[in-house]
PDB file of C-alpha atoms in Angstrom:
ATOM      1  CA  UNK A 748     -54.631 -55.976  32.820  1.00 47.00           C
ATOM      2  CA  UNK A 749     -55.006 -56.745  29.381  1.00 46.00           C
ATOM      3  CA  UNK A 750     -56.662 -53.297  28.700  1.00 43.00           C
ATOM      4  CA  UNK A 751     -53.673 -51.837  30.233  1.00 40.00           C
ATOM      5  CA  UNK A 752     -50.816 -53.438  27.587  1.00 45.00           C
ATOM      6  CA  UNK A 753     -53.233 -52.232  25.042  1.00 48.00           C
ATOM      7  CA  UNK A 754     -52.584 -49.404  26.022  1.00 48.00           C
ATOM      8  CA  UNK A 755     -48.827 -49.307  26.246  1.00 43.00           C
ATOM      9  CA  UNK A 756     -48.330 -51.066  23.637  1.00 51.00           C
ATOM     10  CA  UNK A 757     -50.518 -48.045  21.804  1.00 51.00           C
ATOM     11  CA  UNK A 758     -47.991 -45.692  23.499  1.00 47.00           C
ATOM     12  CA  UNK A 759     -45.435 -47.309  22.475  1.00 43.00           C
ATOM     13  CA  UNK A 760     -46.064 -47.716  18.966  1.00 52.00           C
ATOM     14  CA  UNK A 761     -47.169 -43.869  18.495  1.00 49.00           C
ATOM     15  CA  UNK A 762     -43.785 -42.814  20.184  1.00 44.00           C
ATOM     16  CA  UNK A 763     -42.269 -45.112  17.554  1.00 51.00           C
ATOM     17  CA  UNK A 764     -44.190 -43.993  14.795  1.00 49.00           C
ATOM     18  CA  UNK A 765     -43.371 -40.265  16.056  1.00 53.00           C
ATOM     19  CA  UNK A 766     -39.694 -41.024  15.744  1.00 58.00           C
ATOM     20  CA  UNK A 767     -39.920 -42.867  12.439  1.00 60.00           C
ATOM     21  CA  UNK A 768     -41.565 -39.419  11.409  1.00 51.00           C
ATOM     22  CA  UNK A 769     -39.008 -37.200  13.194  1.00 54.00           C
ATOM     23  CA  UNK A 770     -36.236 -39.321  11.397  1.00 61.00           C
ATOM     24  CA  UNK A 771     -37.930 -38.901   7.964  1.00 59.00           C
ATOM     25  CA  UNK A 772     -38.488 -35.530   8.328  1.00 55.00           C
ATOM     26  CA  UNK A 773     -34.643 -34.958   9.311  1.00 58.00           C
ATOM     27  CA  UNK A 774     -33.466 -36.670   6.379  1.00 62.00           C
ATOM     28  CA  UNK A 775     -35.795 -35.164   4.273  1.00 56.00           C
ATOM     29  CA  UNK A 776     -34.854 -32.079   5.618  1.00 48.00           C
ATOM     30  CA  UNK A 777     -30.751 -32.818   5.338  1.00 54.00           C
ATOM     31  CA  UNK A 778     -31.442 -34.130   1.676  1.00 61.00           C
ATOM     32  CA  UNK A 779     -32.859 -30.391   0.452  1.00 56.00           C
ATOM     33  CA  UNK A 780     -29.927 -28.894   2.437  1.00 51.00           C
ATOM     34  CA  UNK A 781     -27.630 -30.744   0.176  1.00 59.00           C
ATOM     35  CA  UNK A 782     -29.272 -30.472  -3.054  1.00 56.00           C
ATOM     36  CA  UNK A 783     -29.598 -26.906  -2.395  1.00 51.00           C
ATOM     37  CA  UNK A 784     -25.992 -25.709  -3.278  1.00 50.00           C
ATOM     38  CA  UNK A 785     -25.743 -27.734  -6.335  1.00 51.00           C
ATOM     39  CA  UNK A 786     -28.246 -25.533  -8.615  1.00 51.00           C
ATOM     40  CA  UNK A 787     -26.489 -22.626  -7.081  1.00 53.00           C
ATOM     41  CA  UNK A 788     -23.426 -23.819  -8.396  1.00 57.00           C
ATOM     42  CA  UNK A 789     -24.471 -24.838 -11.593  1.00 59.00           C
ATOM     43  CA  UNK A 790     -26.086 -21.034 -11.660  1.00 58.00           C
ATOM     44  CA  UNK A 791     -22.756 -19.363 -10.567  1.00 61.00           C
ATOM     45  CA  UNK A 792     -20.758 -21.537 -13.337  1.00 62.00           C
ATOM     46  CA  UNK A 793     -23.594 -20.878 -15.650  1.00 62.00           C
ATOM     47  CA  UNK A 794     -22.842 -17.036 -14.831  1.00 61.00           C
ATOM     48  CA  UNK A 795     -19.616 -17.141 -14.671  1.00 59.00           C
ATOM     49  CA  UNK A 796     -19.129 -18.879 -18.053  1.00 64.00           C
ATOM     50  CA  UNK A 797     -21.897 -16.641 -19.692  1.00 63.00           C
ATOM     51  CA  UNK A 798     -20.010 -12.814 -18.505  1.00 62.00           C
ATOM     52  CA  UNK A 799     -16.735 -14.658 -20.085  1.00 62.00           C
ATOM     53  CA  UNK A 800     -18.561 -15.784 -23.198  1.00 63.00           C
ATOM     54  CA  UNK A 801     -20.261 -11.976 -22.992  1.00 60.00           C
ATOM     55  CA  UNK A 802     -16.864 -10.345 -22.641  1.00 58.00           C
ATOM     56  CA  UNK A 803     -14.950 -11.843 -25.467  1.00 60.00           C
ATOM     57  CA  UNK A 804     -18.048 -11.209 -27.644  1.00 62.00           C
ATOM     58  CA  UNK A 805     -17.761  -7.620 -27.081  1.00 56.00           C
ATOM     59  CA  UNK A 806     -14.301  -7.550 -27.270  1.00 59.00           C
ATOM     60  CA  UNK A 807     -14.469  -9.157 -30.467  1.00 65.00           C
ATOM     61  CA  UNK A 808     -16.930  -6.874 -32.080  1.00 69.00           C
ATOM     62  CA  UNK A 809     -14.986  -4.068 -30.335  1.00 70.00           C
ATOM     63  CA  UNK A 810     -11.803  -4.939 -31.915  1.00 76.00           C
ATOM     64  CA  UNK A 811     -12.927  -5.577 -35.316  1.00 74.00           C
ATOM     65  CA  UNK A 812     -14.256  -2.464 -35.437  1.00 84.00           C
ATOM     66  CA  UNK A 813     -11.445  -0.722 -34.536  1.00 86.00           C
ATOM     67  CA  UNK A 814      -9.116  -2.595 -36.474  1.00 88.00           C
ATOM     68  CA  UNK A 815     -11.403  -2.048 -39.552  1.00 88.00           C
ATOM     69  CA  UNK A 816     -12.248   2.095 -38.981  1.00 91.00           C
ATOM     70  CA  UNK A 817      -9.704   3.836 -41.629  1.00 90.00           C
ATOM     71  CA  UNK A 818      -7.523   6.097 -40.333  1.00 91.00           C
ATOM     72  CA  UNK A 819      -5.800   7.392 -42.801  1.00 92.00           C
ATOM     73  CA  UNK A 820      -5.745   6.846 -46.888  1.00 95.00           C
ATOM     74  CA  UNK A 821      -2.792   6.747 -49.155  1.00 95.00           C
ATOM     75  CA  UNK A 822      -3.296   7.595 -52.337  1.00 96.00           C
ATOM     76  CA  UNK A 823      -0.728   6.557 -55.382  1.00 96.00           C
ATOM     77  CA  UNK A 824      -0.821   8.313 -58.961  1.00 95.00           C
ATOM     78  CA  UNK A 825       1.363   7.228 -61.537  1.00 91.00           C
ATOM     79  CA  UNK A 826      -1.324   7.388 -63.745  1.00 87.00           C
ATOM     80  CA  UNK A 827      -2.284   4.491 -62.667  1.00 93.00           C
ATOM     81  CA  UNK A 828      -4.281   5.811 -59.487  1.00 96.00           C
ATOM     82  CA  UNK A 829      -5.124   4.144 -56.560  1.00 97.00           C
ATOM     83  CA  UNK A 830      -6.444   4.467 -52.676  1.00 97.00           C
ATOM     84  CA  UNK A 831      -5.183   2.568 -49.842  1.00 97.00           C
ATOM     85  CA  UNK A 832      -7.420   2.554 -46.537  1.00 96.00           C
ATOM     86  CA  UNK A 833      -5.391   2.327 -43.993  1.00 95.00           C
ATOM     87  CA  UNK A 834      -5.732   1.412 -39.949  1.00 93.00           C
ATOM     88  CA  UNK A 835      -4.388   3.160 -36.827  1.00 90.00           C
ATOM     89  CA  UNK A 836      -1.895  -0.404 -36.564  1.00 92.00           C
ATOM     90  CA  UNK A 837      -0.953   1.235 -40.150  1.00 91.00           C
ATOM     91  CA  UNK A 838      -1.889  -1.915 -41.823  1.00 95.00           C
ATOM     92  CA  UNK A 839      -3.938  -1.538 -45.042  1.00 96.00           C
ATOM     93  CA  UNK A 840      -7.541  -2.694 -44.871  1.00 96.00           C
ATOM     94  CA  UNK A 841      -9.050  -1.515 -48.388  1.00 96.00           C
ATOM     95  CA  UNK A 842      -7.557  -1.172 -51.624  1.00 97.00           C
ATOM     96  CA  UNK A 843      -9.189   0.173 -54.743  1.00 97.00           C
ATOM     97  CA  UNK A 844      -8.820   1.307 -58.593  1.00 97.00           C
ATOM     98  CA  UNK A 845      -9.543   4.964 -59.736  1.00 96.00           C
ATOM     99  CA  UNK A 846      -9.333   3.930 -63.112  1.00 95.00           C
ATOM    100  CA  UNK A 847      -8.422   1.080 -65.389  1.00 95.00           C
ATOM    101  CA  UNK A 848      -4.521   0.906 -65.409  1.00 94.00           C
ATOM    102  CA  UNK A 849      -5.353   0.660 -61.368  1.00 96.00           C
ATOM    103  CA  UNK A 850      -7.908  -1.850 -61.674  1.00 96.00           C
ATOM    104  CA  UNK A 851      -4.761  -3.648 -63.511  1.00 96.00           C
ATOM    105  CA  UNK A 852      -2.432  -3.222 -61.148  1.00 96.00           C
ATOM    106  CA  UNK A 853      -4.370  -4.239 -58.214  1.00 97.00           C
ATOM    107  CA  UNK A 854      -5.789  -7.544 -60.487  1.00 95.00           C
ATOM    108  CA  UNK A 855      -4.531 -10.415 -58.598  1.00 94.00           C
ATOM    109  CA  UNK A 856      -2.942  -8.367 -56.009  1.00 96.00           C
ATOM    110  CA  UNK A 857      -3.620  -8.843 -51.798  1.00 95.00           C
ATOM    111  CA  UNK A 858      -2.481  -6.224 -49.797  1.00 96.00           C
ATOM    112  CA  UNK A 859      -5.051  -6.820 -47.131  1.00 95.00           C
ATOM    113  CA  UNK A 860      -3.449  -6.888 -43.337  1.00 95.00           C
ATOM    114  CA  UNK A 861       0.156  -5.452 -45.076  1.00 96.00           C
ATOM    115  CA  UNK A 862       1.879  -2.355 -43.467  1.00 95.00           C
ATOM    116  CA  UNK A 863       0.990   0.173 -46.026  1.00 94.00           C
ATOM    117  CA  UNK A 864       5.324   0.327 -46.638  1.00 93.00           C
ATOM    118  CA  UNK A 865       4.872  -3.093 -48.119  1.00 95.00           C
ATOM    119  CA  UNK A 866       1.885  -2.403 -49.705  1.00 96.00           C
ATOM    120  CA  UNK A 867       3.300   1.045 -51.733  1.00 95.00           C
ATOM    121  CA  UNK A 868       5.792  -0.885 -52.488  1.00 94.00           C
ATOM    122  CA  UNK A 869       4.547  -3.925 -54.051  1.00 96.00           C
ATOM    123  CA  UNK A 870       2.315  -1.333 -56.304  1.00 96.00           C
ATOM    124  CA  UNK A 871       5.305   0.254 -57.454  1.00 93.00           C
ATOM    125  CA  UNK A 872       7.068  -3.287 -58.208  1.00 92.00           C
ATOM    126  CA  UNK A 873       4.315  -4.082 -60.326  1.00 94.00           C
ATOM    127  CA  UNK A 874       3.676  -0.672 -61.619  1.00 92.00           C
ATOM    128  CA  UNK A 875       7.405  -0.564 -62.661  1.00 88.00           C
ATOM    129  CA  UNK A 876       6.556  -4.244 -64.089  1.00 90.00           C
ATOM    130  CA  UNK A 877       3.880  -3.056 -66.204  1.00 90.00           C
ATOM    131  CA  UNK A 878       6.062  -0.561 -67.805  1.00 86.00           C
ATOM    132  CA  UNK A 879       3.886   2.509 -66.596  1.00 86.00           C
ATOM    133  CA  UNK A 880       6.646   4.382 -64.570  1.00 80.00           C
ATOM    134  CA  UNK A 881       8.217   4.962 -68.075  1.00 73.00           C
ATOM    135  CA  UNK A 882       5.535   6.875 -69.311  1.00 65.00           C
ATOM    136  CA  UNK A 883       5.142   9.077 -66.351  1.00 61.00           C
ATOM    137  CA  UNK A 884       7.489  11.144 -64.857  1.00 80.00           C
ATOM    138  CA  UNK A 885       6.047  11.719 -61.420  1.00 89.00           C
ATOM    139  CA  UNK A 886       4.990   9.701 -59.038  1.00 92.00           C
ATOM    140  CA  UNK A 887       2.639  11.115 -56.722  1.00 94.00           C
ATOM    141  CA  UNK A 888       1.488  10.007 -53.291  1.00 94.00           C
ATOM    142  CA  UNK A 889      -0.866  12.085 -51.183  1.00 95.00           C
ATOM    143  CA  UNK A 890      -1.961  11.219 -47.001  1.00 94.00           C
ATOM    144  CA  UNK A 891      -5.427  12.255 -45.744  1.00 94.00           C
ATOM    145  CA  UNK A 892      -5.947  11.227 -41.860  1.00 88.00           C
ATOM    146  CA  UNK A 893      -4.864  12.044 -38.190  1.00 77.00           C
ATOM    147  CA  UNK A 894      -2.371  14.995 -38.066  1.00 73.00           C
ATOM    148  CA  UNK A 895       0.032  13.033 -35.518  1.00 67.00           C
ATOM    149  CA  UNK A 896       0.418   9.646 -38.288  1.00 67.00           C
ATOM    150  CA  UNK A 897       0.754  12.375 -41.562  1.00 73.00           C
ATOM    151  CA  UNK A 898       4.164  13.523 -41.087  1.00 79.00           C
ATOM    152  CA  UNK A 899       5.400   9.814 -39.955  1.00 82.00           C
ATOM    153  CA  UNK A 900       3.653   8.379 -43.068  1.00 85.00           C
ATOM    154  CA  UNK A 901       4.811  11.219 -45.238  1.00 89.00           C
ATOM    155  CA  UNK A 902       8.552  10.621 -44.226  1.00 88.00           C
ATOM    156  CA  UNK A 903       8.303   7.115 -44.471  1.00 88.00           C
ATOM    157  CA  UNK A 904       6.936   6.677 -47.976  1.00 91.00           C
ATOM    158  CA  UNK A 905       9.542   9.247 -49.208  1.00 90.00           C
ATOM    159  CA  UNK A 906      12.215   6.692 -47.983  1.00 89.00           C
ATOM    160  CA  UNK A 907      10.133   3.820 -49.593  1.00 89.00           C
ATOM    161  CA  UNK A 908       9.506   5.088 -52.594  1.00 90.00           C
ATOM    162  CA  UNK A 909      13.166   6.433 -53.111  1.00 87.00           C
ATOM    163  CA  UNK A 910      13.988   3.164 -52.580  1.00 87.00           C
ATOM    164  CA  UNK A 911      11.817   1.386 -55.148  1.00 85.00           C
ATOM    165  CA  UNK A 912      13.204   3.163 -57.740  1.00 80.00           C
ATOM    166  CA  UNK A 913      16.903   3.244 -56.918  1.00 74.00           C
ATOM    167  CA  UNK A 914      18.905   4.479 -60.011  1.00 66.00           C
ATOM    168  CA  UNK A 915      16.218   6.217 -61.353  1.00 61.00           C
ATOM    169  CA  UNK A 916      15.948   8.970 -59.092  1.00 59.00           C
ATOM    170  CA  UNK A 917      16.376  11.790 -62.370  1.00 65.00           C
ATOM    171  CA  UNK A 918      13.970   9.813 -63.953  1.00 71.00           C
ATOM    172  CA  UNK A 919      11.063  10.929 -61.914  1.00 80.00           C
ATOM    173  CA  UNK A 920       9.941  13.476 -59.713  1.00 87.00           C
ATOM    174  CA  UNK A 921       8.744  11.774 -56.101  1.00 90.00           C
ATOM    175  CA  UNK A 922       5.946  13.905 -54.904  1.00 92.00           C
ATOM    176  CA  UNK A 923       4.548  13.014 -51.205  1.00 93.00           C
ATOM    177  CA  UNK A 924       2.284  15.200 -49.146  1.00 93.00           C
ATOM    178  CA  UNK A 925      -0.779  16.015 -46.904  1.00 93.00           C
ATOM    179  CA  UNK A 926      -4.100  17.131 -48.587  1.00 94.00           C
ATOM    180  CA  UNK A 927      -7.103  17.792 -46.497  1.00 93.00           C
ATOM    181  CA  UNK A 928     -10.290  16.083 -45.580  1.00 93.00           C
ATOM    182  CA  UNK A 929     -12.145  18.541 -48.112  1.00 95.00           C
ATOM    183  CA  UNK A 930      -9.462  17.786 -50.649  1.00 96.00           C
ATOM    184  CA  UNK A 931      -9.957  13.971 -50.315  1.00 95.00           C
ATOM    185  CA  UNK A 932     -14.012  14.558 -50.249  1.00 95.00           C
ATOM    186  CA  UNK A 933     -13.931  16.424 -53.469  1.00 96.00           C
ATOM    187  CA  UNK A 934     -11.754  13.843 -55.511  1.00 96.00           C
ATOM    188  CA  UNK A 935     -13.803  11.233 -54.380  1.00 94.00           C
ATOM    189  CA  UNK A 936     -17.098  12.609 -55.644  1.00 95.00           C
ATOM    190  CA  UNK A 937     -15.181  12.899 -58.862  1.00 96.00           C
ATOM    191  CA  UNK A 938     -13.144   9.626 -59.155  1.00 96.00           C
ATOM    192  CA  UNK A 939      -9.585  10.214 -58.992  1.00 97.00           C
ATOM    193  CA  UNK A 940      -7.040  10.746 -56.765  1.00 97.00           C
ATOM    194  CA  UNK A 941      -6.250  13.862 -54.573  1.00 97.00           C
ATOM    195  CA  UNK A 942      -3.339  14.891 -56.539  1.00 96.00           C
ATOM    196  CA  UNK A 943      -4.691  14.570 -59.782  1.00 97.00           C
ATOM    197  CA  UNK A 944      -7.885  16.198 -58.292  1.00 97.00           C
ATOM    198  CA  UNK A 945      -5.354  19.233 -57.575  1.00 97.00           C
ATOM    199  CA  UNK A 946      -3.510  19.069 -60.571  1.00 96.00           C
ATOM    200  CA  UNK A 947      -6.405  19.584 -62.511  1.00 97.00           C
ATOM    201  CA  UNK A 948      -7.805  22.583 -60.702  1.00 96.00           C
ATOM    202  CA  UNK A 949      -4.419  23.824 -61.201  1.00 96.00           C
ATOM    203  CA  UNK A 950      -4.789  23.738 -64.997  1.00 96.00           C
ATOM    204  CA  UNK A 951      -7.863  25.414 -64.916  1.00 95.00           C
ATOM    205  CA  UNK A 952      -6.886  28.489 -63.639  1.00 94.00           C
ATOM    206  CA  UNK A 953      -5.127  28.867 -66.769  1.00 94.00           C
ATOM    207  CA  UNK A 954      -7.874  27.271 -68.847  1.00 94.00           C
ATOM    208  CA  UNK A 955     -10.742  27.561 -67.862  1.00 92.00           C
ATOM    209  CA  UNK A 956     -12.149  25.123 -70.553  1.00 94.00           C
ATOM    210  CA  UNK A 957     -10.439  21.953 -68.675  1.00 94.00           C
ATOM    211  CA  UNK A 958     -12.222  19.880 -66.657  1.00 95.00           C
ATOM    212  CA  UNK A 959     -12.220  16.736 -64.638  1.00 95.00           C
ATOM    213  CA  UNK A 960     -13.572  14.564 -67.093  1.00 94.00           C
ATOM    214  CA  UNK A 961     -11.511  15.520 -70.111  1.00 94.00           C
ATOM    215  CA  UNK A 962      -8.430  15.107 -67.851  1.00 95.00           C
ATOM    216  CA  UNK A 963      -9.040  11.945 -65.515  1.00 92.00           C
ATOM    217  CA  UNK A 964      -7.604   9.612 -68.077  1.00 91.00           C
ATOM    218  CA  UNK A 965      -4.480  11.936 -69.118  1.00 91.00           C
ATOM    219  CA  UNK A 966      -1.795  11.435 -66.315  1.00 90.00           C
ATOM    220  CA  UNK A 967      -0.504  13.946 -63.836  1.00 93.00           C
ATOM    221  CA  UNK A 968       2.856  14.311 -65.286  1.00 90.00           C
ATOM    222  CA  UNK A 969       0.804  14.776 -68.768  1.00 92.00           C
ATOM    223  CA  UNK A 970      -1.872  17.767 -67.020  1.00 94.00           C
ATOM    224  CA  UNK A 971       1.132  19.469 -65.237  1.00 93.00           C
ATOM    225  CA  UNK A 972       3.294  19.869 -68.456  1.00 92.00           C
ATOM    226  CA  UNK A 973       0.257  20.999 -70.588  1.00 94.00           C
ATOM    227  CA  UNK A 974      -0.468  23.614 -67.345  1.00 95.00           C
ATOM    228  CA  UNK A 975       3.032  24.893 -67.862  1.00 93.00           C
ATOM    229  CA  UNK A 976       2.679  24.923 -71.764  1.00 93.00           C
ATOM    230  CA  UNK A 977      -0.217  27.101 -70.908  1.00 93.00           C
ATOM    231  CA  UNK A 978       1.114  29.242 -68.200  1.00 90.00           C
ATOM    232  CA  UNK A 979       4.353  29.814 -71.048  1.00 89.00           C
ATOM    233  CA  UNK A 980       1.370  31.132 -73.509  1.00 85.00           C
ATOM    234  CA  UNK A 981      -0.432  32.640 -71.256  1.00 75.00           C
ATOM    235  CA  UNK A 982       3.075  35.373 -70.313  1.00 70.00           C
ATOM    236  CA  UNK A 983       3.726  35.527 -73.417  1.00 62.00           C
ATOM    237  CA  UNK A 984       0.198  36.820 -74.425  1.00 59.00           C
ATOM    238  CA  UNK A 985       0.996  39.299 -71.708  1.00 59.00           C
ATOM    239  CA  UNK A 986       3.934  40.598 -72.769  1.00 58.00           C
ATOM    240  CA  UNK A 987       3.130  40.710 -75.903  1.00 58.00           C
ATOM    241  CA  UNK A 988      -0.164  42.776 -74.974  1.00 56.00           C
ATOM    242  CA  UNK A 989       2.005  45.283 -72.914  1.00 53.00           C
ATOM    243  CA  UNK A 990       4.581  45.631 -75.507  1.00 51.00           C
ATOM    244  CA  UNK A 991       1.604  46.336 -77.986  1.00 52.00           C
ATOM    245  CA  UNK A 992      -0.379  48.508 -75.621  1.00 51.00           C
ATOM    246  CA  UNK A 993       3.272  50.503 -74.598  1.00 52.00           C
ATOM    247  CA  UNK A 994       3.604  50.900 -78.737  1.00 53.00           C
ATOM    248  CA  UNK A 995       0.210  52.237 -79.216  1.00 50.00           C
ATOM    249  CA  UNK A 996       1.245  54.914 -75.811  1.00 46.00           C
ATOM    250  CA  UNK A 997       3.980  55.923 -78.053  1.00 44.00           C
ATOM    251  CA  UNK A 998       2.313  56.839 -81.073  1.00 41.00           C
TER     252      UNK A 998
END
């Protein structure tokens, strides 16, 4: 008899002890099944916050570089010469001197972030300031860039610059145009503007012994009046050499 509660008491602590285990295992089981989600969700906000972090990065870089590639260049010669880099928002993102009387001008000046209107004229206030625009006759403002922004820009310095110098339109001679990538390349590699650039090839095809250096510092109203001093000699040396050549016929 005894033997035989032994033996269900045996029984009934190993279908207690099975139990205990079956309930330990369950919750054991149940407590994974919660924690499970939770790293997902920390790796889905993790993921989530990392592509937005990812995206704005790129965006960022992507529009800095865009608002910082030139896309056009205005270039301003009243002897003082200088180069405006410009963006496709038209705002002006670089501004430098060809030569001293530039280097003035722009001394103290920001014209970072400005529409390149305001910019041309604020260098015209202070060129008109410094007393240059009475020494030069012509001011002369040359586009490089996309085909479909040069006619807009041309047209709209004309009216700015017209406009600086109200009253003293028979003063000066406003010249505004288009000049080519090759153009711009060329005055680059010598250090002054595209018009001067121009003006100066211009002379030499009257005389042949001017060059860039001799006339960088000389302005362009200065090189275009000695060109047409030269073109004047250069007829009459023509006539004169027919009129001597038809005399010489006649003898």
């Amino acid at each position: 008899m005894t033997f035989l509660k032994n033996d269900i008491s045996r029984s009934f602590e190993k279908i207690k002890a099975e139990e205990e285990l079956k309930e330990k295992t369950r919750e054991a089981v149940l407590n994974r099944l919660n924690e499970r989600p939770k790293p997902k969700r920390r790796l889905q906000r993790f993921s989530v916050v990392f592509a937005a972090a990812a995206f704005l990065l790129f965006f960022g870089i992507g529009s800095y570089q865009i608002y910082f590639s030139e896309s056009s260049y205005i270039d301003l010669d009243v002897n003082p010469s200088i180069e405006l880099s410009v963006n496709r928002f038209e705002r002006v993102i670089g501004a430098s001197a060809y030569n001293q009387d530039g280097r003035e001008v722009l001394s103290g000046m920001n014209l970072k972030h400005k529409s390149y209107k305001d910019a041309v004229s604020l260098l015209l206030k202070k060129i008109k300031q410094k007393g240059y625009l009475k020494r030069s006759g012509i001011i002369s403002v040359t586009v490089q860039g996309r085909k479909d922004a040069k006619s807009a820009e041309i047209k709209d310095l004309q009216t700015e610059i017209s406009q600086c110098i109200s009253g003293h339109e028979k003063e000066h001679k406003i010249e505004v145009y288009a000049v080519s990538k090759a153009v711009k390349k060329k005055s680059h590699y010598w250090n002054v503007s595209p018009a001067k650039y121009l003006a100066i090839k211009q002379l030499q095809k009257v005389d042949q012994s001017a060059t860039v250096e001799t006339c960088r510092d000389h302005s362009i109203s200065e090189i275009k009046d000695y060109t047409k001093k030269c073109e004047e000699e250069h007829g009459e040396d023509q006539q004169q050499g027919h009129h001597s050549h038809g005399n010489h016929h006649g003898h």
